[in-house]
Amino acid sequence: MPATTLDQLVSLCKRRGFVFPSSEIYGGLQGVFDWGPLGVELKNNIISSWWRTNVYERDDMEGLDAAILMNRLTWRYSGHEETFNDPLVDCRDCKSRWRADHIKGRCPNCGSTNLTEPRPFNMMFKTAVGPVADADSFAYLRPETAQGIFVNFGNVLATSNRKLPFGIAQVGKAFRNEINPRNFLFRVREFEQMEIEYFVMPGTEDEWHQRWLEDRLAWWESIGIPRARIKIYDVPPDELAHYSKRTFDLMYDYPTLGYEEVEGIASRTDYDLGSHSRDQETLNLTARANPNRDSTARLTYYDPESRRHIVPFVIEPSAGVGRCFLAVLAEAYDEQMVKAPPSERVRAVADALEAFLKSVGRNEKLASETRDALVERGQAILRGLPETMPQIETLLAMPGADQIDIGKKLRGQAQGPIDEYFRTVLHLKPHLAPIRVAVFPLKRNHEGLVAMARELRTAIQSGSFFRTVYDDTGAIGKLYRRQDEIGTPYCVTVDFQSLEDGTVTVRDRDTMQQVRIPASEVRAYVTGRG
Ligand code: GAP
């Protein structure tokens, strides 16, 4: 079963080092996160899968990596200076600041309805290029990667000799000064986008829009997000971005959040190429482009059939890496009871949990929302015992839990049965798993076993595009559990029989079944399976 709360994912990411709050030792920076050792592997694998599918496996795509800093005029003519705004309101009572369209007229902090009128707030981060901060050095951090593609359209066309239709793919950082960053990686201020601008003949854009919708859904399926877990939201005209004629938002059913956008597929017409071109009056543009006196180029395509220069239309599939990462984790997450714990141990955990919740309820130092969140979560766990026992780890990682002394006792009661009777497992597709193979010696103080396991790790790793690790820091059962929790599909154990006949066991993460095969075949075995 996929994750049921965002807290389960936050807790796993913290526990196992997938994601850290940025500059945590100085109190962090709101809406900014760092990728830890396992997070960077999973993120990179998601990006490579996207790149492979959209660039290598098609014959109509080129790649690009444009700079984050661009001439300010880019953002004037793209329309972002004027329109990239969110409606901002202030609470007159508690002085907090909110996005008007997220709060339904009531301050989420103090409940007051005494709010200011909404006013536009431009979300682009500003900076200065060079030593003097004046009007000439003014620049923005890009709020989308797309514009780097549009302004390079002529360069790519001239150097690749592409014919329409063709696309340009890019993965890179984008920055938005979100008014209320929240929900972990879901709404942040610094994030990565995977974007495609696909250029088509005018008049064929509706057909290509549908084709891209299908192609993108197939990719989501290939990374473990079933079609049934995504809703397609046909964005109504009054919600469309300034450049869009029609947009399909792919909405994933996130734990706690419900259906939220993970990718937008927009039909951007000839708006962007038109807006960045000079001599617009000669181009027969259909979009209301921004009149441009600064551009030095006509971003057009010469159509040999009609012998005319035309401005291509654009279909743009654009997905956020962080939102994709969260969806992949949520979908892969599973807490399994491997065998039922004895009733007296369940009773002991239930008693410790009840005592913990009573202590939370009495604690005056905690803010009331923090207290309510802990009690609500804890009671849900209590009702679902024994199956919900692993969620106690999530509960104890929630804000405020570390201030309850009796939490240590609860952890002490629960940890034993959780380790013995449960496992948390990430059923990640093998090509996404941060680690594909873990190799263990049956005994860490046996020279022969250790040497063979180390050699085997090197042999599997060498020349592979996935990661293989050696581990001897615990008993085999514990090592299996640790690898299950981070989604490692294959655990290889070198035992005494290995020293005699050169075979090893390979354990499958999902079925927990083991096969014995020659060590020399392990690399082919794990490579051939995704
Ligand atoms: N170039 C089009 C564009 O930027 P968008 O819908 O604003 O369109 C595309 O953003 C995707 O980028 C979204 O579907 C989402 O996955 C991701 N995204 C946007 N803002 C984000 C934020 N503040 N935090 C995390 N991801 C974000």
XYZ file of C-alpha atoms and ligand atoms in Angstrom:
557
model
C 0.000 0.000 0.000
C 1.432 3.450 -0.872
C 2.243 5.950 1.884
C -0.851 7.306 3.627
C 0.680 10.457 5.117
C 3.317 12.931 4.016
C 4.875 12.532 7.480
C 5.832 8.938 6.671
C 7.905 10.213 3.747
C 9.369 13.151 5.668
C 10.399 10.749 8.427
C 11.974 8.255 6.015
C 13.857 11.026 4.196
C 15.218 12.330 7.484
C 16.008 8.900 8.960
C 17.843 7.597 5.933
C 19.412 10.774 4.598
C 17.428 11.372 1.405
C 16.743 15.062 2.070
C 18.078 17.631 4.573
C 16.785 21.121 5.357
C 19.191 23.600 3.756
C 21.822 25.151 6.069
C 20.183 23.328 8.989
C 22.920 24.184 11.508
C 21.936 27.869 11.183
C 18.227 27.209 11.554
C 17.587 26.403 7.889
C 16.089 28.516 5.114
C 12.379 28.187 4.526
C 11.424 26.426 1.298
C 14.958 25.238 0.486
C 16.285 21.671 0.843
C 19.504 19.739 0.206
C 19.685 16.257 -1.292
C 21.449 13.706 0.907
C 23.484 10.679 -0.257
C 20.465 8.524 -1.155
C 18.324 11.445 -2.334
C 20.836 12.570 -4.906
C 21.018 9.036 -6.339
C 17.232 8.694 -6.628
C 16.887 12.197 -8.051
C 19.636 11.595 -10.616
C 18.031 8.298 -11.635
C 14.669 10.023 -12.144
C 16.329 12.675 -14.308
C 18.259 10.072 -16.353
C 15.091 8.086 -16.932
C 13.340 11.249 -18.139
C 16.293 12.179 -20.385
C 16.615 8.667 -21.824
C 12.909 8.473 -22.661
C 12.564 11.994 -24.040
C 15.901 12.517 -25.763
C 17.646 9.192 -26.538
C 14.610 7.056 -27.304
C 13.048 9.576 -29.690
C 14.554 10.798 -32.927
C 13.022 14.261 -32.823
C 14.738 15.805 -29.777
C 17.854 17.761 -28.833
C 19.149 18.628 -25.381
C 20.195 21.962 -23.908
C 21.577 23.329 -20.660
C 21.065 27.101 -20.558
C 22.330 29.404 -17.818
C 20.240 30.319 -14.783
C 21.121 34.012 -15.135
C 19.820 35.623 -18.303
C 19.562 39.112 -19.699
C 16.731 40.844 -17.878
C 15.000 41.596 -21.186
C 14.214 37.862 -21.463
C 11.765 38.257 -18.592
C 10.311 41.483 -19.880
C 9.393 39.965 -23.239
C 8.383 36.568 -21.857
C 5.716 38.441 -19.879
C 7.033 37.362 -16.476
C 7.880 40.860 -15.251
C 4.312 41.873 -15.725
C 2.340 38.716 -15.013
C 4.318 36.275 -12.853
C 2.462 37.348 -9.753
C 0.647 35.674 -6.897
C -2.088 37.513 -4.967
C -0.710 38.410 -1.537
C -2.704 39.300 1.588
C -1.574 40.353 5.070
C -3.360 39.399 8.256
C -3.882 42.697 10.105
C -4.086 40.885 13.457
C -1.061 38.571 13.553
C 0.905 40.265 10.706
C 1.443 37.015 8.802
C 1.440 36.963 4.987
C -0.464 34.525 2.756
C -1.399 33.681 -0.806
C -4.990 34.872 -1.100
C -6.062 31.934 -3.285
C -4.827 29.381 -0.710
C -6.632 30.539 2.426
C -10.366 31.057 1.744
C -10.546 34.475 3.439
C -9.308 33.333 6.884
C -5.779 33.589 8.322
C -4.462 30.014 8.835
C -2.251 31.266 11.673
C -4.751 33.035 13.973
C -8.112 32.456 12.277
C -8.786 36.179 11.741
C -10.758 37.409 8.737
C -9.248 40.888 9.126
C -7.136 40.641 5.961
C -5.816 43.275 3.539
C -7.057 43.408 -0.059
C -5.046 41.028 -2.308
C -2.194 42.718 -4.167
C 0.154 41.275 -6.793
C 3.515 39.957 -5.620
C 6.110 39.136 -8.291
C 7.718 35.790 -7.517
C 11.019 36.271 -9.373
C 14.154 36.475 -7.217
C 16.268 39.520 -7.980
C 20.035 39.793 -7.941
C 22.831 42.023 -9.270
C 25.426 40.908 -11.805
C 28.829 42.488 -11.213
C 30.191 44.694 -8.435
C 27.770 47.608 -8.712
C 24.117 47.039 -7.899
C 22.332 49.470 -10.231
C 19.684 49.349 -12.950
C 22.172 47.970 -15.505
C 23.328 45.087 -13.334
C 19.825 44.012 -12.353
C 18.969 40.353 -13.112
C 16.561 37.620 -12.099
C 17.087 34.009 -11.128
C 15.013 32.189 -13.733
C 11.535 31.144 -12.554
C 11.266 28.492 -15.315
C 13.878 26.818 -17.498
C 11.683 27.233 -20.589
C 12.899 30.702 -21.608
C 16.481 29.436 -21.975
C 15.115 27.126 -24.668
C 13.086 29.791 -26.478
C 15.925 32.308 -26.718
C 18.216 29.521 -28.036
C 15.705 28.283 -30.612
C 17.635 29.877 -33.503
C 20.994 28.514 -32.268
C 19.708 24.955 -31.945
C 17.893 25.071 -35.277
C 20.953 26.417 -37.106
C 23.364 23.882 -35.596
C 21.179 20.760 -35.672
C 19.426 21.170 -39.042
C 16.196 19.894 -37.540
C 12.902 19.940 -39.422
C 9.557 20.522 -37.721
C 8.294 18.909 -35.609
C 11.179 18.664 -33.152
C 11.792 19.444 -29.514
C 14.406 20.704 -27.087
C 14.731 19.165 -23.622
C 16.313 20.719 -20.582
C 16.690 19.900 -16.896
C 17.735 22.612 -14.481
C 17.149 24.781 -11.478
C 14.324 27.286 -11.236
C 13.612 29.743 -8.436
C 10.342 31.204 -7.198
C 9.883 33.405 -4.181
C 6.804 31.472 -3.062
C 4.787 33.368 -0.455
C 4.183 30.247 1.638
C 6.529 27.386 0.794
C 5.071 24.242 2.382
C 4.436 20.546 2.328
C 8.076 19.462 2.325
C 9.368 19.260 -1.271
C 6.009 20.057 -2.806
C 6.156 23.862 -2.805
C 9.687 25.188 -2.467
C 11.655 28.252 -3.515
C 14.512 26.497 -5.292
C 13.678 23.446 -7.380
C 14.490 21.609 -10.587
C 12.342 21.330 -13.672
C 12.394 18.798 -16.498
C 11.023 20.711 -19.466
C 10.436 20.095 -23.136
C 9.548 22.718 -25.703
C 8.228 20.837 -28.718
C 7.960 22.930 -31.892
C 5.225 22.043 -34.389
C 3.617 23.412 -37.548
C 0.789 25.834 -36.724
C -2.506 23.986 -36.983
C -1.073 20.660 -35.736
C -0.716 21.729 -32.094
C -3.934 20.114 -30.800
C -2.949 16.721 -32.175
C 0.562 17.012 -30.678
C -0.880 18.143 -27.366
C -2.846 14.877 -27.115
C 0.158 12.813 -28.225
C 2.366 14.376 -25.569
C -0.291 13.755 -22.952
C -0.223 10.038 -23.786
C 3.595 9.915 -23.966
C 3.975 11.592 -20.633
C 1.456 9.280 -18.931
C 3.389 6.303 -20.318
C 6.605 7.688 -18.740
C 4.925 8.143 -15.368
C 3.782 4.526 -15.588
C 7.358 3.430 -16.410
C 8.634 4.991 -13.174
C 5.993 3.294 -11.036
C 3.077 5.759 -11.013
C 0.068 3.862 -12.379
C -2.288 5.641 -14.742
C -5.108 5.178 -12.211
C -3.269 7.356 -9.649
C -3.126 10.385 -11.955
C -6.069 12.629 -12.811
C -5.963 14.874 -15.847
C -7.120 18.401 -15.087
C -8.139 20.323 -18.196
C -7.303 23.786 -16.851
C -10.269 26.160 -17.315
C -9.610 29.310 -19.392
C -9.698 31.676 -16.406
C -6.895 29.703 -14.682
C -4.550 29.432 -17.681
C -1.059 30.998 -17.544
C -0.620 34.087 -19.706
C 1.100 32.101 -22.499
C -1.271 29.136 -22.688
C -4.102 28.327 -25.054
C -4.877 25.071 -23.222
C -3.117 23.131 -20.437
C -3.505 19.624 -19.059
C -2.268 19.340 -15.497
C -1.341 15.846 -14.350
C -2.548 15.568 -10.765
C -1.051 12.866 -8.543
C -2.897 11.666 -5.450
C -0.276 12.703 -2.845
C -0.610 11.372 0.711
C -2.116 14.023 3.032
C -2.370 16.580 0.175
C -4.718 14.712 -2.174
C -4.655 15.395 -5.921
C -2.046 18.076 -6.758
C -0.154 19.057 -9.888
C 2.973 17.068 -10.647
C 3.322 18.128 -14.294
C 1.752 20.677 -16.618
C 1.425 20.092 -20.370
C 0.738 23.438 -21.979
C -0.054 24.505 -25.521
C 1.956 27.750 -25.679
C 1.056 28.712 -29.269
C 3.501 31.104 -31.005
C 3.498 33.356 -27.938
C 7.087 32.870 -26.745
C 9.008 32.686 -30.017
C 6.860 35.578 -31.285
C 7.462 37.693 -28.183
C 11.250 37.230 -28.402
C 11.365 38.173 -32.116
C 11.921 41.446 -33.862
C 9.807 42.554 -36.867
C 6.722 40.978 -35.332
C 4.413 42.732 -37.778
C 5.838 40.568 -40.597
C 5.349 37.252 -38.793
C 1.562 36.675 -38.855
C 1.516 35.881 -35.164
C -1.696 34.496 -33.675
C -0.742 35.188 -30.037
C -0.820 38.636 -28.467
C 2.969 38.824 -28.308
C 4.808 41.519 -26.362
C 5.960 44.252 -28.794
C 9.743 43.867 -28.964
C 12.259 46.556 -29.988
C 15.293 44.930 -28.361
C 15.599 41.465 -29.890
C 18.165 41.009 -32.646
C 16.532 37.877 -34.085
C 13.480 36.534 -35.848
C 12.832 33.179 -34.158
C 11.313 31.560 -37.229
C 11.555 28.339 -39.209
C 11.877 28.244 -42.984
C 9.274 25.857 -44.351
C 10.622 24.514 -47.657
C 7.155 23.394 -48.802
C 5.358 26.703 -48.477
C 8.646 28.632 -48.916
C 7.698 30.826 -45.986
C 9.282 31.726 -42.690
C 6.862 30.689 -39.979
C 6.795 30.913 -36.196
C 6.302 27.366 -34.859
C 3.690 26.577 -32.226
C 4.863 24.978 -28.986
C 3.741 22.115 -26.759
C 5.413 22.169 -23.371
C 5.471 19.203 -20.956
C 6.984 20.550 -17.728
C 7.508 18.465 -14.581
C 9.128 19.355 -11.254
C 11.843 16.939 -10.110
C 10.980 17.347 -6.401
C 7.279 16.693 -6.922
C 8.168 13.678 -9.033
C 10.563 12.443 -6.316
C 7.773 12.733 -3.718
C 5.282 10.887 -5.935
C 7.765 8.089 -6.635
C 8.532 7.694 -2.930
C 4.851 7.800 -1.964
C 3.942 5.157 -4.507
C 6.846 2.860 -3.615
C 6.420 3.146 0.170
C 5.126 0.129 2.050
C 5.062 -0.959 5.686
C 4.650 -4.713 5.879
C 3.976 -6.955 8.846
C 6.274 -9.905 8.153
C 4.752 -11.968 10.981
C 2.241 -11.092 13.722
C 3.835 -9.895 16.986
C 2.694 -11.710 20.176
C -0.281 -10.007 21.855
C 1.600 -9.178 25.065
C 4.150 -7.146 23.107
C 1.384 -5.315 21.243
C -0.273 -4.536 24.589
C 2.991 -3.146 25.985
C 3.410 -0.857 22.957
C -0.252 0.244 23.180
C 0.223 1.143 26.864
C 3.381 3.138 26.132
C 1.628 4.935 23.273
C -1.373 5.785 25.441
C 0.913 7.192 28.118
C 2.776 9.227 25.483
C -0.464 10.704 24.133
C -1.651 11.623 27.620
C 1.653 13.389 28.206
C 1.302 15.252 24.881
C -2.226 16.331 25.832
C -0.987 17.749 29.148
C 2.018 19.580 27.708
C 1.313 23.311 27.861
C 4.578 24.256 26.154
C 3.523 22.829 22.791
C 1.513 25.000 20.397
C -2.060 23.757 20.192
C -1.760 22.731 16.483
C 1.406 20.754 17.247
C -0.343 19.012 20.140
C -3.477 18.280 18.104
C -1.436 16.903 15.194
C 0.485 14.545 17.502
C -2.642 13.352 19.318
C -4.611 12.826 16.110
C -1.810 10.848 14.503
C -1.098 8.850 17.665
C -4.725 7.884 18.100
C -4.960 6.701 14.514
C -1.902 4.518 15.182
C -3.432 3.190 18.406
C -6.640 2.198 16.628
C -4.741 0.382 13.862
C -2.334 -1.661 16.028
C -0.541 -3.961 15.417
C -0.382 -3.166 11.667
C 0.335 0.531 12.303
C 3.190 -0.094 14.751
C 5.962 1.121 12.357
C 4.203 4.493 12.161
C 5.373 5.147 15.721
C 8.747 6.082 14.181
C 6.957 8.703 12.075
C 5.049 9.945 15.109
C 8.256 10.367 17.090
C 9.824 12.339 14.224
C 6.926 14.831 14.114
C 7.444 18.399 15.370
C 7.148 18.588 19.155
C 7.547 14.843 19.803
C 11.133 15.313 20.958
C 9.855 17.518 23.793
C 7.913 14.667 25.391
C 10.234 12.806 27.766
C 8.149 9.668 27.759
C 8.759 9.442 23.987
C 12.023 7.645 24.742
C 10.135 4.957 26.625
C 7.709 4.558 23.723
C 10.618 4.211 21.301
C 12.212 1.635 23.606
C 8.996 -0.446 23.712
C 8.266 -0.210 20.010
C 11.696 -0.527 18.386
C 12.192 -4.233 19.229
C 8.879 -5.487 17.772
C 9.152 -3.109 14.788
C 12.561 -4.551 13.898
C 11.470 -8.122 14.526
C 8.013 -8.277 12.959
C 7.850 -5.486 10.377
C 9.715 -4.075 7.491
C 9.462 -0.783 5.653
C 10.118 -1.374 2.003
C 10.378 0.917 -0.996
C 9.191 -0.982 -4.069
C 11.149 1.324 -6.376
C 11.639 0.341 -10.000
C 15.191 -1.069 -10.121
C 16.352 1.618 -12.562
C 15.426 4.302 -10.011
C 16.753 2.654 -6.838
C 19.566 4.687 -5.199
C 21.464 1.423 -4.754
C 20.800 -1.502 -7.096
C 22.906 -4.147 -5.321
C 24.215 -4.577 -1.777
C 26.822 -7.278 -1.111
C 27.303 -8.749 2.362
C 29.704 -11.312 3.845
C 27.841 -13.741 6.137
C 30.401 -12.960 8.855
C 32.308 -9.706 8.987
C 35.293 -11.115 10.871
C 35.972 -13.939 8.404
C 38.779 -12.941 6.088
C 37.799 -15.231 3.205
C 34.139 -14.137 3.195
C 35.048 -10.452 3.421
C 37.626 -10.696 0.620
C 35.218 -12.510 -1.698
C 32.356 -10.077 -0.944
C 34.571 -7.036 -1.550
C 35.863 -8.463 -4.814
C 32.349 -9.273 -5.956
C 31.172 -5.723 -5.207
C 33.974 -4.313 -7.339
C 33.225 -6.751 -10.159
C 29.500 -5.877 -10.191
C 30.178 -2.149 -9.970
C 32.820 -1.928 -12.631
C 31.332 -0.667 -15.888
C 27.772 -0.523 -14.469
C 25.552 2.538 -14.587
C 24.006 1.707 -11.233
C 25.420 1.758 -7.724
C 26.653 -1.324 -5.844
C 27.724 -1.183 -2.195
C 29.470 -3.443 0.297
C 28.117 -3.615 3.855
C 29.136 -5.641 6.888
C 27.879 -3.394 9.677
C 25.244 -5.739 11.111
C 23.696 -9.186 11.130
C 22.293 -10.290 7.759
C 18.628 -9.862 8.835
C 19.289 -6.276 9.880
C 21.190 -5.520 6.679
C 18.263 -6.826 4.597
C 15.836 -4.574 6.493
C 18.046 -1.526 5.988
C 18.307 -2.127 2.260
C 14.547 -2.803 1.985
C 13.876 0.574 3.546
C 15.884 2.411 0.894
C 14.571 0.307 -1.982
C 17.624 -1.801 -2.899
C 16.198 -4.513 -5.167
C 19.004 -7.092 -4.736
C 21.000 -8.202 -1.710
C 23.818 -10.636 -2.375
C 25.250 -12.733 0.454
C 28.615 -14.469 0.379
C 28.494 -17.489 2.718
C 30.623 -20.560 3.439
C 29.236 -22.465 0.462
C 30.418 -19.552 -1.703
C 34.009 -20.258 -0.682
C 33.605 -23.871 -1.782
C 31.659 -23.637 -5.039
C 31.739 -19.928 -6.006
C 27.947 -19.457 -5.703
C 26.170 -16.737 -3.735
C 22.572 -16.038 -2.721
C 20.632 -13.186 -4.304
C 17.602 -12.004 -2.329
C 14.742 -10.216 -4.044
C 13.495 -7.150 -2.133
C 9.809 -7.564 -2.997
C 9.316 -11.332 -2.641
C 12.120 -11.853 -0.072
C 12.900 -15.077 -1.999
C 16.503 -16.110 -2.493
C 18.157 -17.840 -5.439
C 21.656 -19.308 -5.474
C 23.700 -18.536 -8.563
C 27.401 -18.414 -9.488
C 29.006 -15.148 -8.308
C 30.207 -14.571 -11.867
C 26.573 -14.357 -13.055
C 25.326 -11.804 -10.524
C 26.138 -8.762 -12.643
C 24.180 -10.069 -15.636
C 21.349 -11.195 -13.311
C 20.820 -7.786 -11.715
C 21.448 -5.853 -14.926
C 18.886 -7.810 -16.922
C 16.126 -6.975 -14.469
C 15.465 -3.293 -15.070
N 7.508 26.375 -17.943
C 6.220 26.103 -17.435
C 6.140 26.135 -15.987
O 7.085 26.496 -15.310
P 4.570 25.558 -13.978
O 3.256 24.832 -13.963
O 4.650 26.858 -13.296
O 4.949 25.694 -15.509
C 5.939 23.341 -13.968
O 5.693 24.611 -13.391
C 6.178 22.308 -12.887
O 7.225 22.764 -12.017
C 4.981 22.052 -11.969
O 4.101 21.097 -12.524
C 5.652 21.531 -10.718
O 5.933 20.145 -10.852
C 6.978 22.293 -10.702
N 6.900 23.432 -9.762
C 6.415 24.656 -10.011
N 6.523 25.441 -8.923
C 7.092 24.697 -7.960
C 7.490 24.943 -6.605
N 7.344 26.133 -6.035
N 8.034 23.927 -5.899
C 8.218 22.720 -6.479
N 7.898 22.442 -7.752
C 7.333 23.403 -8.497
